[in-house]
PDB file of C-alpha atoms in Angstrom:
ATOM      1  CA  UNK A   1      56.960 102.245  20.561  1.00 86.00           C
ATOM      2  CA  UNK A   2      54.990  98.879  20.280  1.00 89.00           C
ATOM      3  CA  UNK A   3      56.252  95.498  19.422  1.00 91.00           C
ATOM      4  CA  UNK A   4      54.207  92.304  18.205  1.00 90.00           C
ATOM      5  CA  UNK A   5      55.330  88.994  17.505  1.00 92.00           C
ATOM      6  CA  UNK A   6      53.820  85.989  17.412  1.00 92.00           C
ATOM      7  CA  UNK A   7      55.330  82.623  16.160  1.00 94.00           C
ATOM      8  CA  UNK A   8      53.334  79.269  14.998  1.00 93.00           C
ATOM      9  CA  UNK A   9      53.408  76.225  12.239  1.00 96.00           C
ATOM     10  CA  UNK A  10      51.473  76.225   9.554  1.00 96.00           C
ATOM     11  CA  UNK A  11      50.677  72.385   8.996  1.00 95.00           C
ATOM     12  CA  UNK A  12      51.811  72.247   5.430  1.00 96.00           C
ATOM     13  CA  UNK A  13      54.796  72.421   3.421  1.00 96.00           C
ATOM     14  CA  UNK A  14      56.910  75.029   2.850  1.00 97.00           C
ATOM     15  CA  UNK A  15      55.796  75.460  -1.303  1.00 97.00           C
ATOM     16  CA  UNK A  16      52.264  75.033  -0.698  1.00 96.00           C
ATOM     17  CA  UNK A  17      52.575  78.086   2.182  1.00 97.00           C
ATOM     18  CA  UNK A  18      53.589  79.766  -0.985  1.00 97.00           C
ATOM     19  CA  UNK A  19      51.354  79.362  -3.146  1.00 97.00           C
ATOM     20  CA  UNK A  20      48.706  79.772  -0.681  1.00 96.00           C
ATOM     21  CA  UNK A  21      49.671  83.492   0.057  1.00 96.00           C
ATOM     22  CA  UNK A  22      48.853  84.507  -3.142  1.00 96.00           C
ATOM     23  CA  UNK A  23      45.351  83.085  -2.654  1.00 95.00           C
ATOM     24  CA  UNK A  24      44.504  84.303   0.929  1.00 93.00           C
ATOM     25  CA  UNK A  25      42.202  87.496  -0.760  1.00 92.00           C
ATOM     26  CA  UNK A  26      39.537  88.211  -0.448  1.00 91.00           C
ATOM     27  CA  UNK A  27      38.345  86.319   2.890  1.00 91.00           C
ATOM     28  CA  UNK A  28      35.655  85.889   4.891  1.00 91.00           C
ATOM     29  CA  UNK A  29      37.923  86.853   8.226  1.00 91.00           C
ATOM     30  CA  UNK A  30      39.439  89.816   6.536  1.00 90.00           C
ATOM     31  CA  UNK A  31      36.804  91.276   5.301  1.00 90.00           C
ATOM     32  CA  UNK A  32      38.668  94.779   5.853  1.00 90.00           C
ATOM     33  CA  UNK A  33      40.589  93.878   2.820  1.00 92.00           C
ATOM     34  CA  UNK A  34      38.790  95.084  -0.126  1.00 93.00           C
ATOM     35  CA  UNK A  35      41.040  95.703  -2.800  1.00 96.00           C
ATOM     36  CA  UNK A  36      44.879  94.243  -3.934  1.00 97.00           C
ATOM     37  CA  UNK A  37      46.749  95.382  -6.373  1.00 98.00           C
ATOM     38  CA  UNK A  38      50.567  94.463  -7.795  1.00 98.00           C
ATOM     39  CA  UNK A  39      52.477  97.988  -8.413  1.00 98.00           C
ATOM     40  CA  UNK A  40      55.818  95.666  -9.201  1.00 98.00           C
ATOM     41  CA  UNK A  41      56.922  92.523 -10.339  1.00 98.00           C
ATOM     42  CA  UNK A  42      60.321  90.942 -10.818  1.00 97.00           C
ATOM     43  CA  UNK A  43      61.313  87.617 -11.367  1.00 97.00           C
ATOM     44  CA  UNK A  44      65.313  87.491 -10.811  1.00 97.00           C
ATOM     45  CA  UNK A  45      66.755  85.214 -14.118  1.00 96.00           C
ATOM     46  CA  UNK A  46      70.017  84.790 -12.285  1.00 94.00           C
ATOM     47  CA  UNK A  47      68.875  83.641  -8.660  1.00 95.00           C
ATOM     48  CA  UNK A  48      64.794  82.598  -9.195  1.00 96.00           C
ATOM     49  CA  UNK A  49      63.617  84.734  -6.764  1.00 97.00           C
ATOM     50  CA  UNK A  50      60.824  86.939  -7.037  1.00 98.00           C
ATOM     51  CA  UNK A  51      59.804  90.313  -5.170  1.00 98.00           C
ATOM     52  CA  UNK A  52      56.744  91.334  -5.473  1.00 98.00           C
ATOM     53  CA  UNK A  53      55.029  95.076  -4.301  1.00 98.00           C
ATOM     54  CA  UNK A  54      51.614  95.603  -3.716  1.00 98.00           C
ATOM     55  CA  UNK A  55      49.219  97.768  -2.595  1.00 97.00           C
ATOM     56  CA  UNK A  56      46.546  96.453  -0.030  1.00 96.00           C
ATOM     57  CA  UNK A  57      43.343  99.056   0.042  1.00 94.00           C
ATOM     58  CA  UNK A  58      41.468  98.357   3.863  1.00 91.00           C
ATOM     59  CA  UNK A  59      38.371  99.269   4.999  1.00 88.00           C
ATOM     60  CA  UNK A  60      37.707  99.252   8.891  1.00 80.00           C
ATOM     61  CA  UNK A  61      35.763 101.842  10.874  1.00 79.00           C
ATOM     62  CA  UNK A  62      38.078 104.339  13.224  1.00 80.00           C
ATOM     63  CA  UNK A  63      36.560 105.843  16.890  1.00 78.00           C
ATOM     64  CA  UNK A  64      35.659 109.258  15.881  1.00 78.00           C
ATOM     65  CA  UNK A  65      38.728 110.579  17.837  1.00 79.00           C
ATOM     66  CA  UNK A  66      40.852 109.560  15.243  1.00 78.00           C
ATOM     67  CA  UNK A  67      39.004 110.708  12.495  1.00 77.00           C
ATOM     68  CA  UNK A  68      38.395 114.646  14.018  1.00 76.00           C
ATOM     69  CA  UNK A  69      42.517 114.640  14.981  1.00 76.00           C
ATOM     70  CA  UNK A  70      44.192 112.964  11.857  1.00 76.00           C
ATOM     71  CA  UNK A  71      41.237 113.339   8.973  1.00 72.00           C
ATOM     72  CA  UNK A  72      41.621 109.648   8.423  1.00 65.00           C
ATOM     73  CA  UNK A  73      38.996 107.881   7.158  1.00 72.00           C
ATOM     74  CA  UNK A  74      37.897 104.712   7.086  1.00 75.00           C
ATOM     75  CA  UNK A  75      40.138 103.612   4.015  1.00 82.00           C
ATOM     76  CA  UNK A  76      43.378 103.108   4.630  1.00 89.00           C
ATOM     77  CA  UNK A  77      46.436 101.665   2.143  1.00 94.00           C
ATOM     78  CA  UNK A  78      49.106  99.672   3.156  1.00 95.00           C
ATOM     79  CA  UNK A  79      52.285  99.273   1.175  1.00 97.00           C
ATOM     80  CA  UNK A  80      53.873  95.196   0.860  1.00 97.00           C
ATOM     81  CA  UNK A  81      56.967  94.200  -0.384  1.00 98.00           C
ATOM     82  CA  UNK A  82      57.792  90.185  -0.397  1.00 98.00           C
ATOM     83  CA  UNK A  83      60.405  87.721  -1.494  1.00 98.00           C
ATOM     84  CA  UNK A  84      60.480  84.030  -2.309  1.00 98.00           C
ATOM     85  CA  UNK A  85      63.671  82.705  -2.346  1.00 97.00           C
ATOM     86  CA  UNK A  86      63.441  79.143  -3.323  1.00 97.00           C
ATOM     87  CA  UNK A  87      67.109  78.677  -3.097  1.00 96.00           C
ATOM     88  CA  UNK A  88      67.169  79.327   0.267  1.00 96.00           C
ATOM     89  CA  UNK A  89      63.216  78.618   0.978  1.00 97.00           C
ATOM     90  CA  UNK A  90      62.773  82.021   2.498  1.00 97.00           C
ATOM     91  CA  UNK A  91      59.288  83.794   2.223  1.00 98.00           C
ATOM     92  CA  UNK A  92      59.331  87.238   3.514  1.00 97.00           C
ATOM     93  CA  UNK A  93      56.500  89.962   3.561  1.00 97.00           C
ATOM     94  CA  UNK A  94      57.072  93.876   4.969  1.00 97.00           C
ATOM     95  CA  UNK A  95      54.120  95.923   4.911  1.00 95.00           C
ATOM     96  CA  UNK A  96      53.930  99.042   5.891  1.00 94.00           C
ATOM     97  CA  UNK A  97      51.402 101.983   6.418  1.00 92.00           C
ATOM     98  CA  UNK A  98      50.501 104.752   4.033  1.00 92.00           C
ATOM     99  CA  UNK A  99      47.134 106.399   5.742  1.00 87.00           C
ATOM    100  CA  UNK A 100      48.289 108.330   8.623  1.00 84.00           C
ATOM    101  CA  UNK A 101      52.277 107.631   8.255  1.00 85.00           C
ATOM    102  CA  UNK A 102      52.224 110.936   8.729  1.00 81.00           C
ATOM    103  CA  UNK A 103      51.048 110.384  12.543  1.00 85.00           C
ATOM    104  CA  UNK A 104      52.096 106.798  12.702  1.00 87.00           C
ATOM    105  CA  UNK A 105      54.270 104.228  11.649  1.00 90.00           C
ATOM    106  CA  UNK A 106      52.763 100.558  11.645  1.00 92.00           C
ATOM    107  CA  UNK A 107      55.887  98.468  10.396  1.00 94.00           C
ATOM    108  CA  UNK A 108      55.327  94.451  10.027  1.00 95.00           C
ATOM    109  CA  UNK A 109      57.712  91.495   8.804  1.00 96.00           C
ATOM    110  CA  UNK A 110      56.372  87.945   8.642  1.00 96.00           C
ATOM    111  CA  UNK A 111      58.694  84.641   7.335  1.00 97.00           C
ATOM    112  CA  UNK A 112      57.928  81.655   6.197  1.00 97.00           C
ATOM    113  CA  UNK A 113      60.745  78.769   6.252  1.00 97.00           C
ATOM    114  CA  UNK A 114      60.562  74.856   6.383  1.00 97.00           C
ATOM    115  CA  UNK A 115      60.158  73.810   9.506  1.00 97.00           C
ATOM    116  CA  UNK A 116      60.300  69.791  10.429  1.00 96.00           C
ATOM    117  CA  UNK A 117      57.372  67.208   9.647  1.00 95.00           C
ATOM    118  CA  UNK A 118      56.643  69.074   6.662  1.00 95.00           C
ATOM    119  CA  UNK A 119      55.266  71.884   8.369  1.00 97.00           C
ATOM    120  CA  UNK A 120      56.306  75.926   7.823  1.00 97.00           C
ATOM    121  CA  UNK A 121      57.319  77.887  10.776  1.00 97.00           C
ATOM    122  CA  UNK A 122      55.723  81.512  10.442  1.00 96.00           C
ATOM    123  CA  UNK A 123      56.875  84.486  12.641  1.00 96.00           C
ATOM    124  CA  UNK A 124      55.568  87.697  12.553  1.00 95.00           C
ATOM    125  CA  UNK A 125      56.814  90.985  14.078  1.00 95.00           C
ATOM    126  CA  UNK A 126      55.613  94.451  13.933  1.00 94.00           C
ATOM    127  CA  UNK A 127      56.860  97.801  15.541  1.00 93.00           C
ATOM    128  CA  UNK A 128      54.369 100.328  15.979  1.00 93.00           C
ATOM    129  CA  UNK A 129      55.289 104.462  16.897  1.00 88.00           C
ATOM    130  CA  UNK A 130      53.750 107.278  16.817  1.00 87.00           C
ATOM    131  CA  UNK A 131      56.047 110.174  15.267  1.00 80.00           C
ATOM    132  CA  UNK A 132      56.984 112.561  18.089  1.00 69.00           C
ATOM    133  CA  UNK A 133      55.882 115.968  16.514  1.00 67.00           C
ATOM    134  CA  UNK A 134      52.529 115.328  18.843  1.00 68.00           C
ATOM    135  CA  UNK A 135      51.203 115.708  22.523  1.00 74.00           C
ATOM    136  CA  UNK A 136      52.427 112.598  23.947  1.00 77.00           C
ATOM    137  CA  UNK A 137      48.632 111.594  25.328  1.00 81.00           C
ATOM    138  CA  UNK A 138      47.819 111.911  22.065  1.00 82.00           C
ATOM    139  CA  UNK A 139      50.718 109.937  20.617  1.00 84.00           C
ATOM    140  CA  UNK A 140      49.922 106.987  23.612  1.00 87.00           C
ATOM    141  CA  UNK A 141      46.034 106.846  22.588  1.00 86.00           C
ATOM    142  CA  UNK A 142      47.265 106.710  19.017  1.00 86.00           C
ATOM    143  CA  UNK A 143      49.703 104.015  19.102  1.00 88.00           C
ATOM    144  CA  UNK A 144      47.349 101.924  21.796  1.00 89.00           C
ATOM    145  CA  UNK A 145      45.111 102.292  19.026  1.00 88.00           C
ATOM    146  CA  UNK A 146      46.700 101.041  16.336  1.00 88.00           C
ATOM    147  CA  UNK A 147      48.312  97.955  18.477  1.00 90.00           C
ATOM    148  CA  UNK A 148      45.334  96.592  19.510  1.00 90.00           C
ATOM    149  CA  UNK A 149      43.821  97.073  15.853  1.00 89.00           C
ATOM    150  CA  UNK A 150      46.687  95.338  15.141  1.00 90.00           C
ATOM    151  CA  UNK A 151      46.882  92.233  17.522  1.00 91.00           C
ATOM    152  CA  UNK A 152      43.152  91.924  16.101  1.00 90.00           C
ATOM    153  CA  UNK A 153      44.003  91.970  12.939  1.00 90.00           C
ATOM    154  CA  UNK A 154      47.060  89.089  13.086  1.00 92.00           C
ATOM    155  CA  UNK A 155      44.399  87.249  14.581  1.00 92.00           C
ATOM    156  CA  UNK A 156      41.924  87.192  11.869  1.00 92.00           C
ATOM    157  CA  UNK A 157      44.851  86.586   9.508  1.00 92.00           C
ATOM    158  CA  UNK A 158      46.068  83.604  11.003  1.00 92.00           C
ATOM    159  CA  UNK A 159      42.539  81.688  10.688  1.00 93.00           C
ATOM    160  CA  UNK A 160      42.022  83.417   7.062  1.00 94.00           C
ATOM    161  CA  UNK A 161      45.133  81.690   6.117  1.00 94.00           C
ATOM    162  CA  UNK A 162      44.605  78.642   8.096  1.00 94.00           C
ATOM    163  CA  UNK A 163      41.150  78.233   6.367  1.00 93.00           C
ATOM    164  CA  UNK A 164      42.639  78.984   2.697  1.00 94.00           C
ATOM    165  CA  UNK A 165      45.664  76.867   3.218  1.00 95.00           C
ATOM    166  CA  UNK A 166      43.035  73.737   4.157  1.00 94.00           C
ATOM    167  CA  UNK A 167      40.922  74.046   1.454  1.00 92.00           C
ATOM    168  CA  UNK A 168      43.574  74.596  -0.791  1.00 92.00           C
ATOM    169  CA  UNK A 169      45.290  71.208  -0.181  1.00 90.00           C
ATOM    170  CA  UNK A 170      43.706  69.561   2.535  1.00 85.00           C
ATOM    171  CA  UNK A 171      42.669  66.519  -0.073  1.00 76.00           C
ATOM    172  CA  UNK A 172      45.898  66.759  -1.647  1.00 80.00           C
ATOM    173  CA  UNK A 173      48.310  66.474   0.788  1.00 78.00           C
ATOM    174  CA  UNK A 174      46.222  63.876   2.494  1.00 76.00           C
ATOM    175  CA  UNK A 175      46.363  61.892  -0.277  1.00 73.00           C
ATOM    176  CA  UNK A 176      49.767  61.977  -0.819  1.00 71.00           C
ATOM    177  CA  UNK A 177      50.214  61.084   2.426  1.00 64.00           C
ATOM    178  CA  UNK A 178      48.116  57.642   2.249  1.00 67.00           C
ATOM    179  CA  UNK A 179      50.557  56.901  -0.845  1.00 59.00           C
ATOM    180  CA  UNK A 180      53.343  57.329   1.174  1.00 53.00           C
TER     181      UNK A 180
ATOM    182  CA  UNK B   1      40.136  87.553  -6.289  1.00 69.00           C
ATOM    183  CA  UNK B   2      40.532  90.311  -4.313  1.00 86.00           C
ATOM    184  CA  UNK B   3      39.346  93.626  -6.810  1.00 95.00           C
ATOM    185  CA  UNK B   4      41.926  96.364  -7.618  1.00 97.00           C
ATOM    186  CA  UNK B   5      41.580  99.725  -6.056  1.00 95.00           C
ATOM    187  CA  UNK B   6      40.016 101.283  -9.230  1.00 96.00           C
ATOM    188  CA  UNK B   7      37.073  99.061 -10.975  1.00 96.00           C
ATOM    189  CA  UNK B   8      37.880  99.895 -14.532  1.00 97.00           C
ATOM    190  CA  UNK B   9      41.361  97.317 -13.579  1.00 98.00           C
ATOM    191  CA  UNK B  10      39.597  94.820 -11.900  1.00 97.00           C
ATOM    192  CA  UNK B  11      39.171  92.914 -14.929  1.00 98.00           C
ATOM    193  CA  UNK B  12      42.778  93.036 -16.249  1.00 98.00           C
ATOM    194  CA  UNK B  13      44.004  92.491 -12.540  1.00 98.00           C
ATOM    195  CA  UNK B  14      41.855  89.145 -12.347  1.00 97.00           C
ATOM    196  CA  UNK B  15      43.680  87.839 -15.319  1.00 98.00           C
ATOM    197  CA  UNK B  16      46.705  89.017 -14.733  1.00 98.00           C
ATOM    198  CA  UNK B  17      46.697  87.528 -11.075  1.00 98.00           C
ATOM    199  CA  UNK B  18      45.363  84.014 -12.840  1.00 97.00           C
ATOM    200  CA  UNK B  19      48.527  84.145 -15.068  1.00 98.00           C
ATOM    201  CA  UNK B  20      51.199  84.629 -12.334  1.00 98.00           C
ATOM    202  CA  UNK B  21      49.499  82.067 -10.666  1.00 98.00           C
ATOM    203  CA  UNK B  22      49.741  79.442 -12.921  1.00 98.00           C
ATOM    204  CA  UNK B  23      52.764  80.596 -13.848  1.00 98.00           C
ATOM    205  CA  UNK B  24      53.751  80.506 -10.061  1.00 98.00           C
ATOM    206  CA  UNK B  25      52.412  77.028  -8.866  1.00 97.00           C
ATOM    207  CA  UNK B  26      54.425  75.291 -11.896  1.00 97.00           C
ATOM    208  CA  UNK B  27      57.559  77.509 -11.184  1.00 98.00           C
ATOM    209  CA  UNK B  28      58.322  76.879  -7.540  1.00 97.00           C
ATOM    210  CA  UNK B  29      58.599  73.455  -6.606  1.00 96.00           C
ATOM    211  CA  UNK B  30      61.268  72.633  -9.300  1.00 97.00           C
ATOM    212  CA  UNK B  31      63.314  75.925  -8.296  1.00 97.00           C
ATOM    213  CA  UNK B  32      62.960  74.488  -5.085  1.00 96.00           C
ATOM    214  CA  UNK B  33      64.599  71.465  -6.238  1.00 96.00           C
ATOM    215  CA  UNK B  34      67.173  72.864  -8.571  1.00 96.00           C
ATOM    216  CA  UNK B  35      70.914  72.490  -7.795  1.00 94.00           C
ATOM    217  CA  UNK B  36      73.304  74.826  -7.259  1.00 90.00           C
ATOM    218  CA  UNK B  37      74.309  74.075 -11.089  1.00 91.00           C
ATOM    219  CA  UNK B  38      70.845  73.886 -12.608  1.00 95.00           C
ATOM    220  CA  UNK B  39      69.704  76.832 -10.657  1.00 95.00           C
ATOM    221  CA  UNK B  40      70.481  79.781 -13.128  1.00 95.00           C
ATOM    222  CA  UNK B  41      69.013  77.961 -16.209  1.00 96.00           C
ATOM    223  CA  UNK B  42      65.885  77.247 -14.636  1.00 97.00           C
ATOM    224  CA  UNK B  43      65.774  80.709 -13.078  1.00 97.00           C
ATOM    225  CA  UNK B  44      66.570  82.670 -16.502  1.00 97.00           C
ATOM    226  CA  UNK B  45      64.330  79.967 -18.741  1.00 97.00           C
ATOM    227  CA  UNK B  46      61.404  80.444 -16.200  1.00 98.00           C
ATOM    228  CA  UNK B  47      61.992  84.405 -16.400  1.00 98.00           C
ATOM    229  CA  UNK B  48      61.600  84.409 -19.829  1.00 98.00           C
ATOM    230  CA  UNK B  49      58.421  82.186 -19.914  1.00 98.00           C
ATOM    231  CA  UNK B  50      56.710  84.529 -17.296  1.00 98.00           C
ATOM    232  CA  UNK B  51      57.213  87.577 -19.635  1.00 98.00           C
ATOM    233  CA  UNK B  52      56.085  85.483 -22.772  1.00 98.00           C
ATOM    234  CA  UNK B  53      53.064  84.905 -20.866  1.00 98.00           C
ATOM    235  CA  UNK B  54      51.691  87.521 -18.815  1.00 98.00           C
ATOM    236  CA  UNK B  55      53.939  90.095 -19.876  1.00 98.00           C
ATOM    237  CA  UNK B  56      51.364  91.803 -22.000  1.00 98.00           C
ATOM    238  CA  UNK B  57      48.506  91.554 -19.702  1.00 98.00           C
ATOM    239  CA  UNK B  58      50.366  92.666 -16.866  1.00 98.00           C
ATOM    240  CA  UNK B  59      51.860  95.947 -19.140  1.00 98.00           C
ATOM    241  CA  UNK B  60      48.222  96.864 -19.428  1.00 98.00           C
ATOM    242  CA  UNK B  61      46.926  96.205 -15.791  1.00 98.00           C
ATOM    243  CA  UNK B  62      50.072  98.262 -14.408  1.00 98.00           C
ATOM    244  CA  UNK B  63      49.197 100.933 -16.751  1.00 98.00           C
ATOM    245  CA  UNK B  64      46.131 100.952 -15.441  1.00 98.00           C
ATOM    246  CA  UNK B  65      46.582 100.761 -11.682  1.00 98.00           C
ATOM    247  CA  UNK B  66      49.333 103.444 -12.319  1.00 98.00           C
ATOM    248  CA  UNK B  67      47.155 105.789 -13.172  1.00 98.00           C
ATOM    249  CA  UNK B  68      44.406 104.982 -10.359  1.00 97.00           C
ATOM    250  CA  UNK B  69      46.867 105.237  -7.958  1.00 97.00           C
ATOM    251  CA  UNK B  70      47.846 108.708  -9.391  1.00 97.00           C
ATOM    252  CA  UNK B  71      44.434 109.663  -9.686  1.00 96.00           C
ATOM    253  CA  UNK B  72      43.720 108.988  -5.500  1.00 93.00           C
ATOM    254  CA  UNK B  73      47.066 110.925  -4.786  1.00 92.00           C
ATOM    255  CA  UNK B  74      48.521 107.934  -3.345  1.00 95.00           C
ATOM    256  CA  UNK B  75      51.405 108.329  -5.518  1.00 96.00           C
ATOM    257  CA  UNK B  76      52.732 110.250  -3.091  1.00 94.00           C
ATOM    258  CA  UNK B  77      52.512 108.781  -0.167  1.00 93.00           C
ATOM    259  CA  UNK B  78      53.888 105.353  -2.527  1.00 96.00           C
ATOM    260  CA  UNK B  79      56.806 107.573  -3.518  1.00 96.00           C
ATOM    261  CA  UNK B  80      57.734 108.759   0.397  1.00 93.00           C
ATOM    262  CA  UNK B  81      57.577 104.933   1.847  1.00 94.00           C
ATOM    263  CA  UNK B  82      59.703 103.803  -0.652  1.00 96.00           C
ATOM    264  CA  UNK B  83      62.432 106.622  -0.422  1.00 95.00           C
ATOM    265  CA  UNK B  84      62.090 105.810   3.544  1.00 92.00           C
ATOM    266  CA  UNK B  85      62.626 101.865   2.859  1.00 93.00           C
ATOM    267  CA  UNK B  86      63.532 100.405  -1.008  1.00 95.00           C
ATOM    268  CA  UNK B  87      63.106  97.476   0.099  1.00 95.00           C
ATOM    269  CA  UNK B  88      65.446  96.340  -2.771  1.00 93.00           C
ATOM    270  CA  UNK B  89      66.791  93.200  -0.665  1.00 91.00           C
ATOM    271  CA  UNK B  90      65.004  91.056   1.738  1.00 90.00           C
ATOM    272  CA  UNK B  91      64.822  91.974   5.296  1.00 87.00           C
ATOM    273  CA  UNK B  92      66.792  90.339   7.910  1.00 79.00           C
ATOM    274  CA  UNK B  93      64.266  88.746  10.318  1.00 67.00           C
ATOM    275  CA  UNK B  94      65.947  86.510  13.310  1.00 60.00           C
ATOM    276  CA  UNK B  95      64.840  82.750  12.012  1.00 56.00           C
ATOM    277  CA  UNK B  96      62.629  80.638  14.940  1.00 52.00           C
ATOM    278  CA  UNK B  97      65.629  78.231  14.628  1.00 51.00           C
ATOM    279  CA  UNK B  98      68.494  81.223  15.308  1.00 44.00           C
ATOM    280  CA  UNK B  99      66.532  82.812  17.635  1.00 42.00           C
ATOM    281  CA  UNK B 100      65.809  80.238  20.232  1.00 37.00           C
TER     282      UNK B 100
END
């Protein structure tokens, strides 16, 4: 078993965060991230908040190892389930794996919540195992794999976002601030 | 916009997504501001204003995209993760602030 975390500020507020995550597709960084789709949608008339599920198709290339011992190929799905909570301004995302969950289980949570100056605090953690019904070099190779894919990955997400989130409301929230 | 997994629901996802966002970027900051009081209006009048509007569009899209994701036996492996984890509540995550 592998963990991730990482933890930063995004230098904008809480709402516009938000907003932005619905916007961070398709990207220049991610360009591994071909298609998104929304499977569910609810919008909770008692307590406002909203879950969404979607399905995230990728597209990266896997060493040939993987593809001769697990058949994968080079598109892979990933299953995401958030909430927005704007009673308790809570953003939370869990995605999970679908290609290869047979083999391996790739299991990430990210928040978003206010953090001071206007700024959102972001922290992301993921937990990465192979299932045990393999050879344990195999299992190792797998999993090393998959983390660094990973740590790669959170990388090019974080200046995806950081990219959309500026040209979203760079102007904006600079202007608001001069009026201020 | 991203495209959907199966062309023939790109276009319906495209609008669909432009709805919920528009929707979206008028809904939030007010039910950020709402009060413990106000909360429940706003949350069931803004329910019912996302189904007047994209309700239709998004009946068709998820019909569509239903059937894609049938048709590339990911249905499936959908129907396993989610019998492994609902994901019917929120997760708990440790907040920056709790943890430190």
């Amino acid at each position: 078993m592998h963990y991730f975390s990482q933890l930063f500020n995004y230098e904008h507020p809480w709402s516009h965060v938000v907003i932005g995550m619905w916007h961070k597709y398709p990207n220049p960084h991610c360009t591994h991230v071909v298609t998104i789709d929304t499977l569910d949608r609810t919008v909770d008339p008692r307590t406002g908040v909203i879950r969404t599920e979607r399905l995230m198709g990728c597209k990266q290339k896997a060493p040939i190892w993987i593809v001769k011992l697990f058949g994968g190929s080079e598109n892979a799905f990933v299953r995401e389930i958030s909430f927005i909570n704007p009673a308790t301004q809570e953003a939370t995302i869990t995605s999970v794996n679908l290609s290869l969950s047979q083999f391996a289980t790739c299991y990430e949570n990210i928040r978003y919540s206010p953090a001071p100056d206007g700024h959102t605090a972001f922290i992301q953690t993921a937990e990465i195992q192979a299932r045990m019904s393999m050879w344990r070099s195999t299992a190792d190779r797998l999993e090393n794999w998959l983390v660094q894919r990973f740590e790669h990955n959170a990388q090019l997400g974080k200046m995806a976002f950081t990219d959309v989130l500026r040209s979203m409301w760079e102007a904006k929230e600079q202007h608001a601030h001069s009026c201020s | 916009m991203a495209h959907s997994l199966a062309e023939e629901c790109t276009p319906m996802k495209r609008e669909y997504d432009a709805c919920f966002n528009a929707w979206f970027e008028g809904y939030l900051e007010p039910a950020v501001a709402a009060t413990p009081e106000t909360r429940r209006q706003y949350s069931t009048a803004k329910a019912a204003e996302y189904e007047r509007n994209c309700g239709k569009i998004w009946a068709q899209y998820k019909e569509c995209v239903q059937k894609a994701v049938k048709n590339k036996g990911l249905d499936v492996l959908l129907d396993q993760a989610r019998a492994e984890n609902p994901l019917k509540e929120p997760p708990s995550i440790p907040s920056p602030d709790k943890a430190s």
